[in-house]
GROMACS .gro file of C-alpha atoms in nm:
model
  216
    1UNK     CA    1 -15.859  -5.213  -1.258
    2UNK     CA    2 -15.479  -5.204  -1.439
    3UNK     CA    3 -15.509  -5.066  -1.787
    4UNK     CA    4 -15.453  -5.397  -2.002
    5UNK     CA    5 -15.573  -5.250  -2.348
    6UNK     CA    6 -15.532  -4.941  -2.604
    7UNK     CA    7 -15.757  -4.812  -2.833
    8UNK     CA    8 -15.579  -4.528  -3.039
    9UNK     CA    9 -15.765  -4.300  -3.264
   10UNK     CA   10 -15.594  -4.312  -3.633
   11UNK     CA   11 -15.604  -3.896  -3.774
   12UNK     CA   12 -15.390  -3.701  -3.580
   13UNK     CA   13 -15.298  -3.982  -3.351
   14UNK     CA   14 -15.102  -4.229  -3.563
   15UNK     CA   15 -15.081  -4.014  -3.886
   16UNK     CA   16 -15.188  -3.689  -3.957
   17UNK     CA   17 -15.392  -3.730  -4.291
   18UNK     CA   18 -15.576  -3.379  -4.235
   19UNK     CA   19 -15.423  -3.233  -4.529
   20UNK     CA   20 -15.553  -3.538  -4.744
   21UNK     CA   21 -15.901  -3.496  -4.602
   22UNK     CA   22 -15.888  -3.138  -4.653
   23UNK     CA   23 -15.776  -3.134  -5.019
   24UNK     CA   24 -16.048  -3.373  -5.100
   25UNK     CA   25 -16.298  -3.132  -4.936
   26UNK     CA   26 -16.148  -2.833  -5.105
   27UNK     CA   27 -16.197  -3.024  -5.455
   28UNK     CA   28 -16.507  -3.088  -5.393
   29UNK     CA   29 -16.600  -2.735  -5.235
   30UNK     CA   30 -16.452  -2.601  -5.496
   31UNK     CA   31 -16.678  -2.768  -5.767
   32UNK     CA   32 -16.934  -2.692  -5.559
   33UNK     CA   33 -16.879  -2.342  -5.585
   34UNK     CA   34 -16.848  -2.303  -5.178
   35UNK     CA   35 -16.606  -2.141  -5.018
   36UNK     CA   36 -16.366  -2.389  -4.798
   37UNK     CA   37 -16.109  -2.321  -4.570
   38UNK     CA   38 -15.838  -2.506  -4.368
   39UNK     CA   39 -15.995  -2.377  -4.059
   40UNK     CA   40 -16.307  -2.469  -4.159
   41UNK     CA   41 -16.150  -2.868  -4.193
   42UNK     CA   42 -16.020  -2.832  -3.888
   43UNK     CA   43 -16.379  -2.850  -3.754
   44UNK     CA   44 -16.445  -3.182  -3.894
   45UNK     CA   45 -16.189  -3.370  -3.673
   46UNK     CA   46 -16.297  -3.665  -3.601
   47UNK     CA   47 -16.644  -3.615  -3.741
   48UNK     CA   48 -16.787  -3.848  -3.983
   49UNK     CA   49 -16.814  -3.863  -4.318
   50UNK     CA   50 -17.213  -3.751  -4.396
   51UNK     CA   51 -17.194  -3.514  -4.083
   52UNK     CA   52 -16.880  -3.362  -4.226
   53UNK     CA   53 -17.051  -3.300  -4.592
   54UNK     CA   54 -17.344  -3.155  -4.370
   55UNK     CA   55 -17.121  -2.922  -4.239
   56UNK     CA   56 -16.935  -2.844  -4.532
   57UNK     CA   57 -17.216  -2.767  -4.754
   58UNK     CA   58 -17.318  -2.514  -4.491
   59UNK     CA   59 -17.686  -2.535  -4.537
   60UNK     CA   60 -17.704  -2.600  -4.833
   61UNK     CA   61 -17.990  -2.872  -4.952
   62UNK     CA   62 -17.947  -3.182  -5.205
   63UNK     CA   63 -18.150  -3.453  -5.192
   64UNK     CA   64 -18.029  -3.766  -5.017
   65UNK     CA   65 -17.896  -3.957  -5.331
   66UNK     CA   66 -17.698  -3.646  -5.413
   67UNK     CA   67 -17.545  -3.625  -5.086
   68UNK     CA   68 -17.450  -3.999  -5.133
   69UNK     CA   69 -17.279  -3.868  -5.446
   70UNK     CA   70 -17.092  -3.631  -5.296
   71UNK     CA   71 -17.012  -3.830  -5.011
   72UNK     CA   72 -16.826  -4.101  -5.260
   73UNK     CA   73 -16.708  -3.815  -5.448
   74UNK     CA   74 -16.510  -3.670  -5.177
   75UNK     CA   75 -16.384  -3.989  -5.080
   76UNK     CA   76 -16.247  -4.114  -5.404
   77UNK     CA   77 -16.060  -3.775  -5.414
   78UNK     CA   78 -15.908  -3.856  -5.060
   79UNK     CA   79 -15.830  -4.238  -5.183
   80UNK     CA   80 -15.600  -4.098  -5.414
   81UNK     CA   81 -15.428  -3.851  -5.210
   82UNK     CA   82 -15.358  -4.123  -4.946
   83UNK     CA   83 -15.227  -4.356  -5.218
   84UNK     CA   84 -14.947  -4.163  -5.124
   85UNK     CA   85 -14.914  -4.237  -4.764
   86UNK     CA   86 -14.597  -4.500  -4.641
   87UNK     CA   87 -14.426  -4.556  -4.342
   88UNK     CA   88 -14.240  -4.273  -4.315
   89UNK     CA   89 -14.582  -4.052  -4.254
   90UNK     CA   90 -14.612  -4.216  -3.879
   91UNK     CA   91 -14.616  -3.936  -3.714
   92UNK     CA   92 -14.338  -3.941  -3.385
   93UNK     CA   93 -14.360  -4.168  -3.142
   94UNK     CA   94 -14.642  -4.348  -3.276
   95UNK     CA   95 -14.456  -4.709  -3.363
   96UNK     CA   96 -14.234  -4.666  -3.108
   97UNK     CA   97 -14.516  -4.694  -2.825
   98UNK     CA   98 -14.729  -4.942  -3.007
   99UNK     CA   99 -14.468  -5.159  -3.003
  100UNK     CA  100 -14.395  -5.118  -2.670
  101UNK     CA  101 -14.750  -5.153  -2.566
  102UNK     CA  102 -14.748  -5.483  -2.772
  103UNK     CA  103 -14.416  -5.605  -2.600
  104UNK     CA  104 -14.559  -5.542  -2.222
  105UNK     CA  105 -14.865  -5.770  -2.363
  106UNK     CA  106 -15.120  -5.550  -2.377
  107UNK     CA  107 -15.414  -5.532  -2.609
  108UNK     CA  108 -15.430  -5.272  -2.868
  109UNK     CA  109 -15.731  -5.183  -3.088
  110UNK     CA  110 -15.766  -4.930  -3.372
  111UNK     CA  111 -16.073  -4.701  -3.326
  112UNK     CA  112 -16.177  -4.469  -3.614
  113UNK     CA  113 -16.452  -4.336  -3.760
  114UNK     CA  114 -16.279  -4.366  -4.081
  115UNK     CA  115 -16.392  -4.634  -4.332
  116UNK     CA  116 -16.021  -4.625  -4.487
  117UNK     CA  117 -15.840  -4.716  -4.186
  118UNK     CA  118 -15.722  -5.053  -4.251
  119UNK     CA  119 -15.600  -4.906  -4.566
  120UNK     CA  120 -15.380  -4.635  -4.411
  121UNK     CA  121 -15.281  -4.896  -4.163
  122UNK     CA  122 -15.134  -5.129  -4.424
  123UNK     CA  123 -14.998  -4.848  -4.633
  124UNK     CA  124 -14.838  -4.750  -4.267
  125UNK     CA  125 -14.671  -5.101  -4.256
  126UNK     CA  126 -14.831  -5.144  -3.833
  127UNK     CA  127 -15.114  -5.379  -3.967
  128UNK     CA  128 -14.958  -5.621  -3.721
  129UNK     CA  129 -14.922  -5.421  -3.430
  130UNK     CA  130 -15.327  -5.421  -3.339
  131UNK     CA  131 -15.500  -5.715  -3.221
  132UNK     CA  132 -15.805  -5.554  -3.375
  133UNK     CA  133 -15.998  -5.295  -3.583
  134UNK     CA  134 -16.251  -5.097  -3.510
  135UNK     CA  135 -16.385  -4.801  -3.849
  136UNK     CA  136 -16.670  -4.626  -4.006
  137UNK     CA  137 -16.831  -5.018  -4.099
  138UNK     CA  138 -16.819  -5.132  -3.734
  139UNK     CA  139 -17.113  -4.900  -3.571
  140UNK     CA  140 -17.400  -4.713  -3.659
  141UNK     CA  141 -17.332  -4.463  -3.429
  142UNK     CA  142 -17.006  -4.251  -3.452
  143UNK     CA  143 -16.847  -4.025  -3.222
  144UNK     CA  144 -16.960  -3.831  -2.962
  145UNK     CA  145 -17.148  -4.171  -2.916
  146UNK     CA  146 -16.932  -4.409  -2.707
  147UNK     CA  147 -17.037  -4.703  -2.969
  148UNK     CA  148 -16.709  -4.715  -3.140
  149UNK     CA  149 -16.502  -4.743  -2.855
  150UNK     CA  150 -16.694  -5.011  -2.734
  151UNK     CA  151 -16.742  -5.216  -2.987
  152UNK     CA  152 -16.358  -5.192  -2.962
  153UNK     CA  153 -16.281  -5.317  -2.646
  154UNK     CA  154 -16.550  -5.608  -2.747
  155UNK     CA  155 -16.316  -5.686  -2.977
  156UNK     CA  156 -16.022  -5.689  -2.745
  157UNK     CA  157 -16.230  -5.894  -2.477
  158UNK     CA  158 -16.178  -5.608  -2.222
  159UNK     CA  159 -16.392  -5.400  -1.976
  160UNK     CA  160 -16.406  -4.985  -2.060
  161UNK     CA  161 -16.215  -4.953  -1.744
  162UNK     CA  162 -15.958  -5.173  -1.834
  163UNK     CA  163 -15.897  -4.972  -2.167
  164UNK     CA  164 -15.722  -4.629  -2.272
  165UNK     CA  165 -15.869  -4.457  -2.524
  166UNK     CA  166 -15.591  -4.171  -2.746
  167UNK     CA  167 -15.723  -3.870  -2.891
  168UNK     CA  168 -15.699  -3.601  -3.036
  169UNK     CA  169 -16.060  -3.485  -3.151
  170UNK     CA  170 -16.310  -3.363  -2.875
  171UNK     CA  171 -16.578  -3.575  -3.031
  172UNK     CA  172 -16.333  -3.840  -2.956
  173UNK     CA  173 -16.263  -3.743  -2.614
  174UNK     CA  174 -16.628  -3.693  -2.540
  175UNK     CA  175 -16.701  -4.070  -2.664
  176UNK     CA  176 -16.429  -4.195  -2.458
  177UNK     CA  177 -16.521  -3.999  -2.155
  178UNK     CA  178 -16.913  -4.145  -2.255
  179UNK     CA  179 -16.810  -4.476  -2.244
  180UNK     CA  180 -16.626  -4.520  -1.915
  181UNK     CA  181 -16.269  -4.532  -2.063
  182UNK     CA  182 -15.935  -4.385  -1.953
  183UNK     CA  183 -15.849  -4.097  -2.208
  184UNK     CA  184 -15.517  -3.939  -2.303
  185UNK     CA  185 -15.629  -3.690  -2.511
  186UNK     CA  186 -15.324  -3.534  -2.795
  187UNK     CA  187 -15.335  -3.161  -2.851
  188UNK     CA  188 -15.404  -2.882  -2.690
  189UNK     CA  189 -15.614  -2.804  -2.381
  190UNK     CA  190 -15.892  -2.603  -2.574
  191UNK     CA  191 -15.981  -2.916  -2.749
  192UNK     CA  192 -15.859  -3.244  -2.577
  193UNK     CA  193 -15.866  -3.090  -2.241
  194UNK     CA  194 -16.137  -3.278  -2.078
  195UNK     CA  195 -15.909  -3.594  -2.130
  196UNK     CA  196 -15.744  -3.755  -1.799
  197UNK     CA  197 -15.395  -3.681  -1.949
  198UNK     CA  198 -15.287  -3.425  -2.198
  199UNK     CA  199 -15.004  -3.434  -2.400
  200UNK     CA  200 -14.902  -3.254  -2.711
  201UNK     CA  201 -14.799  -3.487  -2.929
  202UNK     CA  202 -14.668  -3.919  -2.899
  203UNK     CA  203 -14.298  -3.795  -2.935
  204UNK     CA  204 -14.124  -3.946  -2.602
  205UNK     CA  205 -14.408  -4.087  -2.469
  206UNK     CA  206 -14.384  -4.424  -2.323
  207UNK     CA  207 -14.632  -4.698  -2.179
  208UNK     CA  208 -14.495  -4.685  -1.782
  209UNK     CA  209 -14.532  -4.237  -1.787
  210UNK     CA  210 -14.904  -4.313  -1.952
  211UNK     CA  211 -14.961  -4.631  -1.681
  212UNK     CA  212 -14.808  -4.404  -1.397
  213UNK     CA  213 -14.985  -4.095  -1.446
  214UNK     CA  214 -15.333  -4.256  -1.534
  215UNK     CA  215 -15.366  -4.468  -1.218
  216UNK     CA  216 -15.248  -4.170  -1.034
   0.00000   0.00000   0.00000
């Protein structure tokens, strides 16, 4: 089937708010008394919120309204980092193929785990480049589970096979790959690498190499 819709992944796809989500978990490790490091955020890519804490707390216990403390702790930290965030913190390439994917008339869905997206979308000025959005409110599920993704292409009125999925997580790849969808998976091989097309970044990238090489 031709590829007729995107669904692009926002952290580390669009814009690269890693440092923002690892300041915000360094604030809050810190008050925590826990040692945090960037390596250790690196391993929450694309993992979601509550899994993320999990993680970061590193077996630590709290009860469950404490962790839901923490959770909106940590995110009112990142909320103000990313008050910073305009258009020039696109990261290359990024406009220039959405709006090329938008000119061919193709379909093009956000799909992120994150429950700020359509804020760093607006504060990214590309609100109007995406026919839809799917974030951390639109499924119970979250990545590895294909859910997201799904509910995405719902959105956009389009088959799995008639989607590609960008990445740059494994989780996300995995969820992709889960859900029947074309993946081109951004970074390198050790963690995209089970994507159908790897690149290292959207710098040069346009819609025909992506088309081409997919249906390959």
């Amino acid at each position: 089937m031709p590829i007729q819709g995107f669904i692009f992944d926002l952290d580390g796809v669009i814009t690269d708010t890693a440092e923002y989500h690892y300041r915000a978990w360094k604030r809050l490790a810190d008050e925590l008394g826990i040692p945090f490091t960037r390596e250790e955020n690196e391993a929450l890519r694309g993992i979601p919120r509550r899994e993320s804490l999990l993680l970061m707390l590193k077996g630590r216990s709290y009860p469950e309204d404490v962790l839901t403390e923490l959770m909106e702790r940590k995110n009112g930290y990142y909320l103000e980092f990313i008050r910073e965030i305009s258009p020039r913190d696109l990261l290359p390439g990024a406009r220039e193929l959405l709006q090329e994917i938008r000119a061919a008339g193709l379909k093009i869905a956000l799909g992120s785990a994150s429950k700020n997206a359509r804020e760093v979308i607006e504060r990214l000025g590309i609100t109007d480049l995406f026919d839809a959005i799917a974030d951390g409110y639109s499924v119970t599920r979250q990545k590895p589970a294909p859910d997201l993704f799904l509910h995405a292409a719902r959105l956009l009125d389009l088959p799995p096979t008639a989607c590609v999925v960008v990445e740059d997580a494994a989780a996300g790849v995995e969820a992709a790959l889960a859900g029947g969808f074309y993946v081109v998976g951004i970074g390198p091989q050790e963690r995209v690498g089970r994507a159908h097309l790897v690149i290292p970044s959207l710098s040069g990238i346009r819609l025909q190499d992506i088309c081409r090489r997919l249906e390959q």
